[in-house]
XYZ file of C-alpha atoms in Angstrom:
593
model
C 2.752 -23.641 18.863
C 1.912 -20.854 16.417
C -0.655 -18.312 15.559
C -2.455 -21.027 13.605
C -3.574 -22.593 16.920
C -7.194 -21.638 17.750
C -7.355 -19.107 20.667
C -10.167 -19.516 23.311
C -10.682 -16.629 25.502
C -11.170 -17.923 28.993
C -13.505 -20.864 28.644
C -15.600 -19.345 25.694
C -15.024 -22.109 23.234
C -17.931 -20.738 21.133
C -15.021 -19.415 18.768
C -14.805 -23.038 17.614
C -17.287 -24.672 15.174
C -17.333 -28.357 15.520
C -18.430 -30.266 12.391
C -21.730 -31.998 12.308
C -21.748 -35.660 13.356
C -21.142 -37.817 10.212
C -20.307 -34.881 8.004
C -16.457 -34.792 8.464
C -13.233 -36.970 7.968
C -11.592 -37.866 11.366
C -7.772 -38.019 11.451
C -6.768 -38.391 15.013
C -6.244 -41.664 16.685
C -8.255 -42.265 19.743
C -7.516 -44.853 22.603
C -10.510 -45.711 24.923
C -9.195 -46.659 28.488
C -11.548 -48.564 30.706
C -10.470 -49.189 34.196
C -12.623 -52.141 35.642
C -12.949 -54.016 38.915
C -15.489 -57.138 38.995
C -17.768 -55.619 36.314
C -17.821 -58.417 33.734
C -21.367 -58.095 32.913
C -21.566 -54.425 32.398
C -18.110 -54.325 30.868
C -19.419 -56.610 28.049
C -22.105 -54.061 27.287
C -19.603 -51.170 27.282
C -17.453 -52.993 24.627
C -20.406 -54.103 22.535
C -21.331 -50.491 22.327
C -17.760 -49.314 21.441
C -17.838 -52.017 18.799
C -20.676 -50.036 16.938
C -19.108 -46.622 16.964
C -19.403 -44.287 14.228
C -15.660 -43.237 14.544
C -13.640 -45.096 12.076
C -12.321 -48.394 13.555
C -8.953 -47.920 12.028
C -8.418 -44.804 14.355
C -9.800 -46.434 17.388
C -8.360 -48.920 19.917
C -9.536 -49.856 23.533
C -7.585 -50.771 26.536
C -9.283 -52.446 29.357
C -7.333 -52.408 32.624
C -8.284 -55.048 35.287
C -7.992 -53.582 38.673
C -7.599 -57.090 40.621
C -10.815 -58.501 39.719
C -11.921 -61.930 41.065
C -12.308 -63.803 38.898
C -9.956 -61.895 36.407
C -11.976 -60.104 33.655
C -12.050 -61.528 30.105
C -12.656 -60.008 26.774
C -16.040 -60.809 25.261
C -16.330 -61.841 21.643
C -18.318 -58.582 20.789
C -15.795 -55.912 21.177
C -13.728 -53.513 18.827
C -11.007 -55.392 16.829
C -8.102 -53.343 18.493
C -8.943 -54.232 22.086
C -6.439 -55.146 24.624
C -6.815 -56.497 28.230
C -3.988 -55.423 30.670
C -3.641 -56.107 34.365
C -3.309 -53.196 36.773
C 0.517 -52.330 37.260
C 1.878 -54.112 40.390
C 2.202 -51.912 43.625
C -1.289 -50.206 43.828
C -4.962 -50.634 43.303
C -8.020 -48.415 42.721
C -9.439 -46.579 39.770
C -6.778 -43.955 39.500
C -4.021 -46.718 39.613
C -5.763 -48.784 37.017
C -6.443 -45.726 34.760
C -2.911 -44.733 34.894
C -1.818 -48.130 33.678
C -4.039 -47.755 30.616
C -2.684 -44.170 30.065
C 0.818 -45.284 30.039
C 0.061 -48.003 27.457
C -2.130 -45.928 25.347
C -1.057 -45.052 21.896
C -3.871 -42.759 20.680
C -3.376 -38.989 20.122
C -6.557 -38.653 22.113
C -7.263 -40.511 25.241
C -10.990 -41.156 26.092
C -11.692 -42.480 29.586
C -14.647 -44.558 30.048
C -15.956 -46.339 33.057
C -17.004 -50.017 32.789
C -20.544 -49.445 33.656
C -21.230 -46.989 30.859
C -22.919 -47.701 27.613
C -22.064 -45.035 25.042
C -24.310 -44.047 22.178
C -23.192 -44.652 18.654
C -21.699 -41.229 18.010
C -20.184 -40.906 21.589
C -16.534 -41.179 20.516
C -17.101 -39.093 17.353
C -18.815 -36.269 19.101
C -15.943 -35.888 21.552
C -13.194 -36.404 19.155
C -14.297 -33.834 16.445
C -13.420 -31.061 19.244
C -9.870 -32.219 19.531
C -9.326 -31.791 15.961
C -9.990 -27.987 16.651
C -7.696 -27.313 19.320
C -5.028 -29.310 21.152
C -5.735 -28.106 24.785
C -9.648 -29.031 25.017
C -11.055 -31.443 27.673
C -14.477 -32.857 26.281
C -17.028 -34.092 28.725
C -19.666 -36.542 27.709
C -23.432 -36.262 28.650
C -24.674 -38.867 30.981
C -28.087 -40.400 31.369
C -28.754 -42.856 34.475
C -30.738 -45.853 34.012
C -33.636 -47.104 35.944
C -33.895 -50.779 36.893
C -31.441 -53.614 37.304
C -32.414 -55.637 34.105
C -29.554 -55.568 31.402
C -29.988 -56.405 27.778
C -27.555 -58.740 26.086
C -24.537 -57.332 24.211
C -25.822 -58.320 20.894
C -28.969 -56.334 21.729
C -26.874 -53.190 22.429
C -24.966 -53.632 19.155
C -28.231 -53.940 17.181
C -29.848 -50.847 18.962
C -26.746 -48.814 18.248
C -26.579 -50.051 14.552
C -30.378 -49.026 14.186
C -29.984 -45.719 16.018
C -32.145 -46.890 18.696
C -29.823 -46.558 21.597
C -32.084 -44.126 23.416
C -34.602 -46.957 23.902
C -32.285 -49.528 25.470
C -32.924 -48.453 28.973
C -35.663 -46.895 31.213
C -34.432 -43.358 31.957
C -33.937 -42.233 35.627
C -35.304 -39.018 36.743
C -32.054 -38.464 38.730
C -29.246 -36.622 36.992
C -25.982 -34.793 37.775
C -28.121 -31.825 38.636
C -25.235 -29.807 40.280
C -23.075 -30.230 37.198
C -25.830 -29.571 34.707
C -26.953 -26.599 36.726
C -23.522 -24.971 36.363
C -23.362 -25.818 32.755
C -26.795 -24.391 31.951
C -26.229 -21.135 34.045
C -23.031 -20.408 32.305
C -23.969 -20.924 28.642
C -22.722 -24.433 28.339
C -19.670 -23.463 30.381
C -18.742 -20.844 27.920
C -19.107 -17.971 30.516
C -17.916 -20.051 33.479
C -15.193 -18.425 35.516
C -11.794 -20.273 35.232
C -12.010 -21.544 38.854
C -15.441 -22.926 38.275
C -15.274 -24.592 34.905
C -13.042 -27.454 35.965
C -15.536 -28.356 38.782
C -17.801 -30.313 36.425
C -14.961 -32.546 35.358
C -16.382 -36.024 35.819
C -14.204 -38.921 34.809
C -16.968 -41.362 33.822
C -16.677 -40.179 30.279
C -14.094 -37.593 29.214
C -11.399 -37.192 26.655
C -8.058 -35.353 26.670
C -5.334 -34.724 24.204
C -2.908 -37.427 25.232
C 0.066 -35.013 25.234
C -1.673 -32.568 27.514
C -2.770 -35.627 30.030
C 0.820 -36.716 30.152
C 2.088 -33.287 30.714
C 0.186 -32.687 33.816
C 1.389 -35.974 35.204
C -1.564 -38.221 34.514
C -3.620 -39.381 37.566
C -2.953 -38.781 41.230
C -2.342 -42.540 42.042
C -2.208 -41.709 45.698
C -6.124 -41.090 45.605
C -8.723 -43.861 45.837
C -11.598 -41.590 45.181
C -11.809 -37.788 43.928
C -9.170 -38.611 41.397
C -11.269 -36.959 38.609
C -11.755 -33.747 40.770
C -8.119 -33.391 41.282
C -7.162 -34.084 37.764
C -9.710 -31.443 36.624
C -7.807 -28.851 38.649
C -4.492 -29.763 37.362
C -5.760 -29.766 33.679
C -7.198 -26.315 34.242
C -3.766 -25.085 35.649
C -2.173 -26.431 32.324
C -4.522 -24.212 30.388
C -7.272 -26.503 29.366
C -10.658 -25.389 28.132
C -13.653 -27.683 29.260
C -16.221 -28.486 26.709
C -19.432 -30.384 27.553
C -21.105 -32.045 24.566
C -24.792 -33.101 24.812
C -24.281 -35.119 21.626
C -21.713 -37.211 23.329
C -24.400 -39.167 25.322
C -23.968 -42.346 27.199
C -25.960 -44.594 29.532
C -24.860 -44.981 33.135
C -25.976 -48.258 34.285
C -27.634 -47.607 37.649
C -26.691 -44.604 39.988
C -23.062 -43.763 40.979
C -21.797 -43.719 44.587
C -22.135 -39.819 44.555
C -25.939 -40.204 44.186
C -26.384 -43.376 46.392
C -24.367 -42.248 49.404
C -23.485 -38.576 48.881
C -22.977 -37.632 52.680
C -20.403 -40.489 53.135
C -18.670 -39.874 49.915
C -18.322 -36.109 50.619
C -17.016 -36.870 54.285
C -14.346 -39.178 52.710
C -13.366 -36.885 49.825
C -13.339 -33.528 51.572
C -9.805 -34.014 53.315
C -8.033 -35.146 50.172
C -9.731 -32.512 47.972
C -8.972 -29.803 50.314
C -5.272 -30.668 50.266
C -4.995 -30.801 46.431
C -7.682 -28.217 45.114
C -6.957 -24.786 46.485
C -9.972 -23.345 44.620
C -12.397 -25.152 46.961
C -12.125 -22.277 49.554
C -15.029 -23.434 51.525
C -12.833 -26.485 52.431
C -10.147 -24.232 53.669
C -11.632 -22.162 56.360
C -9.344 -22.984 59.235
C -6.664 -20.494 60.029
C -3.197 -21.448 60.629
C -3.391 -24.466 58.395
C -1.059 -25.460 55.603
C -1.970 -27.514 52.532
C -0.119 -29.651 49.904
C -0.925 -27.179 47.197
C -0.811 -23.450 48.283
C -3.319 -20.951 46.935
C -0.788 -18.282 46.247
C 2.862 -18.981 45.385
C 4.788 -15.759 46.269
C 8.229 -15.044 44.714
C 10.920 -12.637 45.985
C 14.196 -12.058 44.483
C 16.865 -12.930 47.178
C 19.736 -11.063 45.650
C 19.178 -7.852 47.318
C 19.756 -6.340 50.720
C 18.886 -8.625 53.734
C 16.472 -6.069 55.307
C 14.536 -5.606 51.882
C 14.058 -9.379 51.349
C 13.110 -10.117 54.936
C 10.624 -7.178 54.941
C 8.785 -8.468 51.837
C 8.929 -12.221 53.024
C 7.760 -11.286 56.374
C 4.771 -9.240 55.122
C 3.680 -12.224 52.794
C 3.800 -14.514 55.627
C 1.639 -12.331 57.726
C -1.133 -12.131 55.093
C -4.658 -13.040 56.207
C -4.637 -15.585 53.361
C -3.340 -18.731 55.170
C -2.481 -20.948 52.300
C 0.540 -18.852 51.082
C 3.988 -20.301 50.163
C 7.005 -18.071 49.673
C 9.898 -18.802 47.200
C 13.111 -16.726 47.696
C 15.420 -17.045 44.561
C 19.087 -16.810 44.911
C 22.432 -18.684 44.223
C 22.240 -20.688 47.413
C 24.468 -23.496 46.244
C 27.346 -20.899 45.671
C 27.376 -20.294 49.550
C 30.423 -22.211 50.524
C 31.274 -23.278 54.017
C 34.955 -22.466 53.923
C 36.751 -19.777 55.969
C 35.690 -16.240 55.387
C 35.469 -12.958 57.314
C 31.850 -13.141 58.711
C 31.277 -9.403 58.676
C 33.155 -8.630 55.366
C 31.730 -11.530 53.484
C 30.637 -10.443 49.917
C 27.759 -12.889 50.333
C 26.786 -11.643 53.816
C 23.234 -10.692 52.771
C 22.601 -13.921 51.130
C 23.888 -15.895 54.242
C 21.452 -13.862 56.500
C 18.563 -14.455 54.113
C 19.326 -18.239 54.245
C 19.739 -18.308 57.982
C 16.596 -16.447 58.509
C 14.252 -18.710 56.361
C 15.982 -22.140 55.888
C 13.892 -23.696 58.617
C 10.620 -21.980 57.930
C 8.304 -24.541 56.157
C 6.317 -22.121 54.270
C 9.504 -20.654 52.583
C 11.542 -22.149 49.859
C 15.102 -21.220 48.919
C 15.478 -21.800 45.082
C 17.766 -20.895 42.285
C 17.068 -17.897 40.096
C 16.087 -20.062 37.151
C 12.973 -19.817 35.010
C 9.998 -20.797 37.110
C 6.992 -22.515 35.492
C 3.746 -20.422 35.863
C 2.388 -20.739 39.308
C 4.973 -23.382 40.406
C 7.715 -22.701 42.638
C 11.255 -23.273 41.484
C 12.716 -26.637 42.787
C 13.964 -26.192 46.326
C 17.646 -26.516 47.196
C 19.192 -28.194 50.068
C 20.980 -25.971 52.597
C 24.792 -25.830 51.978
C 26.507 -29.006 52.826
C 23.419 -31.112 52.461
C 22.271 -33.494 49.765
C 18.918 -32.289 47.998
C 16.015 -34.786 48.283
C 15.449 -37.033 45.237
C 12.748 -36.068 42.908
C 10.543 -37.791 40.546
C 10.841 -37.404 36.871
C 9.029 -34.460 35.461
C 5.376 -35.225 34.821
C 5.498 -38.727 36.379
C 4.482 -39.394 39.877
C 6.224 -41.905 42.004
C 4.018 -45.021 42.631
C 1.263 -44.303 44.934
C 2.216 -40.513 45.321
C 0.709 -37.221 43.863
C 2.184 -35.888 40.771
C 5.137 -33.684 41.643
C 5.164 -29.906 41.237
C 1.469 -29.359 41.326
C 0.960 -25.661 40.846
C -0.828 -23.022 42.760
C -3.526 -21.186 41.031
C -1.722 -17.846 41.431
C 1.580 -16.465 41.642
C 2.605 -13.118 43.126
C 6.024 -11.531 42.352
C 6.950 -8.825 44.942
C 10.054 -6.601 44.505
C 12.345 -6.683 47.544
C 11.695 -3.792 50.046
C 7.900 -3.695 49.319
C 5.552 -4.968 51.789
C 1.847 -5.729 51.025
C -0.730 -5.178 53.713
C -2.351 -7.999 55.637
C -5.372 -8.028 53.430
C -3.594 -7.242 50.162
C -3.359 -10.800 48.889
C -6.797 -11.656 49.649
C -8.186 -8.399 47.894
C -5.890 -9.088 44.693
C -7.024 -12.687 44.390
C -10.752 -11.885 44.835
C -10.324 -9.094 42.118
C -8.683 -11.351 39.695
C -11.304 -13.993 40.250
C -14.147 -11.533 40.078
C -12.955 -10.341 36.763
C -11.514 -13.597 35.570
C -8.287 -11.856 34.637
C -4.978 -13.411 33.608
C -2.697 -10.905 35.464
C -2.751 -7.910 37.571
C 0.074 -5.458 37.460
C 0.454 -3.322 40.562
C 2.360 -0.298 40.064
C 4.327 0.609 43.171
C 6.715 3.462 42.032
C 8.249 5.127 39.103
C 12.052 5.285 39.304
C 14.637 6.307 36.765
C 15.053 2.938 35.190
C 11.281 2.261 34.943
C 8.139 1.430 36.957
C 8.557 -0.837 40.053
C 5.787 -3.613 39.542
C 4.297 -6.267 41.722
C 2.490 -8.936 39.634
C -0.259 -11.326 40.307
C -0.710 -14.024 37.673
C -3.125 -16.762 36.964
C -1.453 -19.873 36.433
C -4.107 -21.281 34.015
C -4.020 -18.042 31.922
C -0.275 -18.168 31.586
C -0.272 -21.735 30.548
C -2.916 -21.174 27.915
C -0.846 -18.112 26.506
C 2.088 -20.366 26.331
C 0.069 -23.025 24.428
C -1.059 -20.686 21.732
C 1.763 -18.052 21.516
C 3.828 -17.894 18.378
C 7.696 -17.709 18.615
C 7.766 -14.009 17.819
C 4.871 -12.882 20.097
C 5.217 -11.398 23.556
C 3.697 -13.684 26.031
C 1.774 -10.569 27.799
C 0.186 -9.745 24.513
C -1.112 -13.221 24.114
C -2.102 -13.285 27.762
C -4.154 -10.064 27.303
C -5.853 -11.683 24.340
C -6.856 -14.915 26.140
C -7.623 -13.623 29.637
C -6.956 -10.231 30.063
C -4.263 -7.863 31.824
C -5.073 -4.897 34.118
C -2.932 -2.325 35.884
C -3.771 -0.932 39.380
C -2.134 1.484 41.919
C -0.100 -0.154 44.551
C -0.902 2.283 47.341
C -4.575 1.904 47.093
C -4.137 -1.881 47.353
C -2.180 -1.839 50.646
C 1.551 -1.822 49.315
C 4.312 0.295 51.155
C 7.851 0.500 51.354
C 9.640 -1.076 54.302
C 10.186 0.952 57.353
C 13.577 2.603 57.526
C 14.670 0.460 60.502
C 13.976 -3.234 59.714
C 13.564 -5.818 61.252
C 11.583 -4.084 64.223
C 13.059 -4.346 67.691
C 10.003 -5.364 69.346
C 7.745 -8.060 68.464
C 4.671 -6.980 66.577
C 1.475 -6.701 68.452
C -0.956 -9.654 68.512
C -4.395 -9.233 67.080
C -5.913 -8.952 70.520
C -3.269 -6.337 71.560
C -4.021 -4.316 68.447
C -7.737 -4.517 69.037
C -7.207 -3.408 72.712
C -4.857 -0.506 71.672
C -7.458 0.541 69.045
C -10.309 0.508 71.741
C -8.054 2.414 74.255
C -7.465 5.125 71.676
C -11.260 5.173 70.968
C -11.978 5.439 74.660
C -9.412 8.465 75.040
C -10.958 10.083 72.123
C -14.589 9.664 73.602
C -13.327 10.824 77.143
C -11.933 13.932 75.548
C -15.066 14.621 73.681
C -17.036 13.985 76.984
C -15.031 16.515 78.765
C -15.501 18.949 76.085
C -19.186 18.492 76.106
C -19.257 18.875 79.938
C -17.167 22.083 79.643
C -19.645 23.336 77.072
C -22.665 22.435 79.184
C -21.106 24.231 82.229
C -20.767 27.360 80.151
C -24.306 27.076 78.904
C -25.475 26.888 82.376
C -23.616 29.994 83.374
C -24.793 31.866 80.534
C -28.544 30.633 81.176
C -28.106 31.756 84.922
C -26.902 35.274 83.869
C -29.706 35.420 81.278
C -32.124 34.560 84.124
C -30.864 37.256 86.361
C -31.053 39.755 83.637
C -34.620 38.767 82.752
C -35.666 39.082 86.501
C -33.898 42.559 86.704
C -35.788 43.687 83.411
C -39.015 42.333 84.802
C -38.436 44.307 88.043
C -37.683 47.452 85.921
C -40.607 46.968 83.775
C -43.072 46.736 86.823
C -41.630 49.853 88.199
C -42.067 51.645 84.965
C -45.680 50.446 84.743
C -46.477 51.735 88.132
C -44.717 55.002 87.372
C -47.023 55.298 84.375
C -50.136 54.522 86.358
C -49.258 57.158 88.762
C -48.517 59.624 86.027
C -51.858 58.855 84.425
C -53.747 59.313 87.606
C -52.077 62.592 88.359
C -52.780 63.741 84.988
C -56.297 62.865 85.210
C -56.596 64.823 88.558
C -55.162 67.924 87.153
C -57.387 67.919 84.168
C -60.557 67.430 86.310
C -59.536 70.372 88.494
C -59.123 72.661 85.676
C -62.435 71.341 84.154
C -64.469 72.305 87.517
C -62.684 75.671 87.853
C -63.630 76.467 84.280
C -67.346 75.428 84.827
C -67.464 77.410 87.999
C -66.130 80.574 86.438
C -68.833 80.017 83.718
C -71.704 79.563 86.141
C -70.741 82.095 88.765
C -68.931 84.885 86.987
C -69.297 87.452 89.838
C -67.829 85.036 92.464
């Protein structure tokens, strides 16, 4: 694509201005795909509403896929002119299976998915399609109102109501809504301020439209799923760079309440294991330590063409992270490791062989060629020397009844060999990237003669978006910063360190319990030393207090002696003065004596 493609930052589609309904000229062809199972009565109403759409009939066609209905579905007389009825492809069943059959047969540049119990308003298709004329990576979500009551109108009544603009009067409105989804939309300014990990959560497949090329690029539906297929598809579309746009003018009636409202607890109980395995952003479903999942949270990449000790140290540290759902890819020319005679200790490929031997049987580690790797996705794994690699499905197309191949992790961390992240580093980095909704975080580790050594955490969705809109002469990082943002941080403060001089260690690392016990013992030793010092200080204070008490007693005794001496001297002085006075009086009185 070129610079002419509109650039949406994160999910803020506010930079796009859709035309007013009825005031523009559509150009894109739209195929509406309707999967249906035993819903003839409601399907007739859906098709009647589609026959009255404001979108040009020449640009609109409809595919109805019959998912094994009994009796088989039929097309009613009141329907769009270009409507086809197809049986679901052999080999499977369920909504995802039927929907994929329709997607495979669709010819429109835009594919709009509509359930067979939906009655769209007259401008429903137009309201969604206008967005697709603005950017080729938007996923547009219709706005659903739920009906109250079981009485249904005739198809002709539906057509007449739409032609007259009275579709809002067709049914009694239920007070129940998709409250959780509408709450997210409202709290985030129509999803414009929604974080990337959250925006895809409101993807509900009852009415949504996609660029056909984007939908096929992500592999279509996960046909191994019977339920929650729209949740899983929303995740993959997000990783492909999609922007999610809810449009309240793309309204449609949902006839009755969906399963999610009628039996939410049972539905959640069923969906949780499948969603947990496939949607890493649902962190609350991945609280068990030690578990592994189909799609990891972080894909880590280490270049294997370095010293064995350096590569092993980095991989070991990544596998020891507190974040459990991590997968590590070690790149290298593994297929070139022949099995012929060689000098074991002087083999020029000795380091590669040692790395291969260390990790070939670790299920969390993949050995892959040093080829270009799609953002967030591990390179294709290679078979060990002498073995045949497993067969793979064609790119973008899942084998029947299986999940699409190569579902990307939401984050990819590239670590230079010889550098070891701390146990909490991955968790802290991903939390920071999520908190600030960034596209990439560059971690400066060291400055060397040939430049800065960098570890890099990337958001898959951001890289995909940048690739979708970047021009041929633009640097991808410049575009990435424009559409999501790039920041630099210091490696030491985030827990990165060089490997120890001697690696691997010659003793097994301490368990968490042993580390805690050692830490507690160190703390006890420190407290014992402190207690001993305090005890010595108290003894010294007691000695000083005893000496002070003895000194005080001695000074009290001296003071008493001085007091007594003073009294004695005072009395002595008083007697002497009295004698002198008497003598003086006598001399004056009896002078002759």
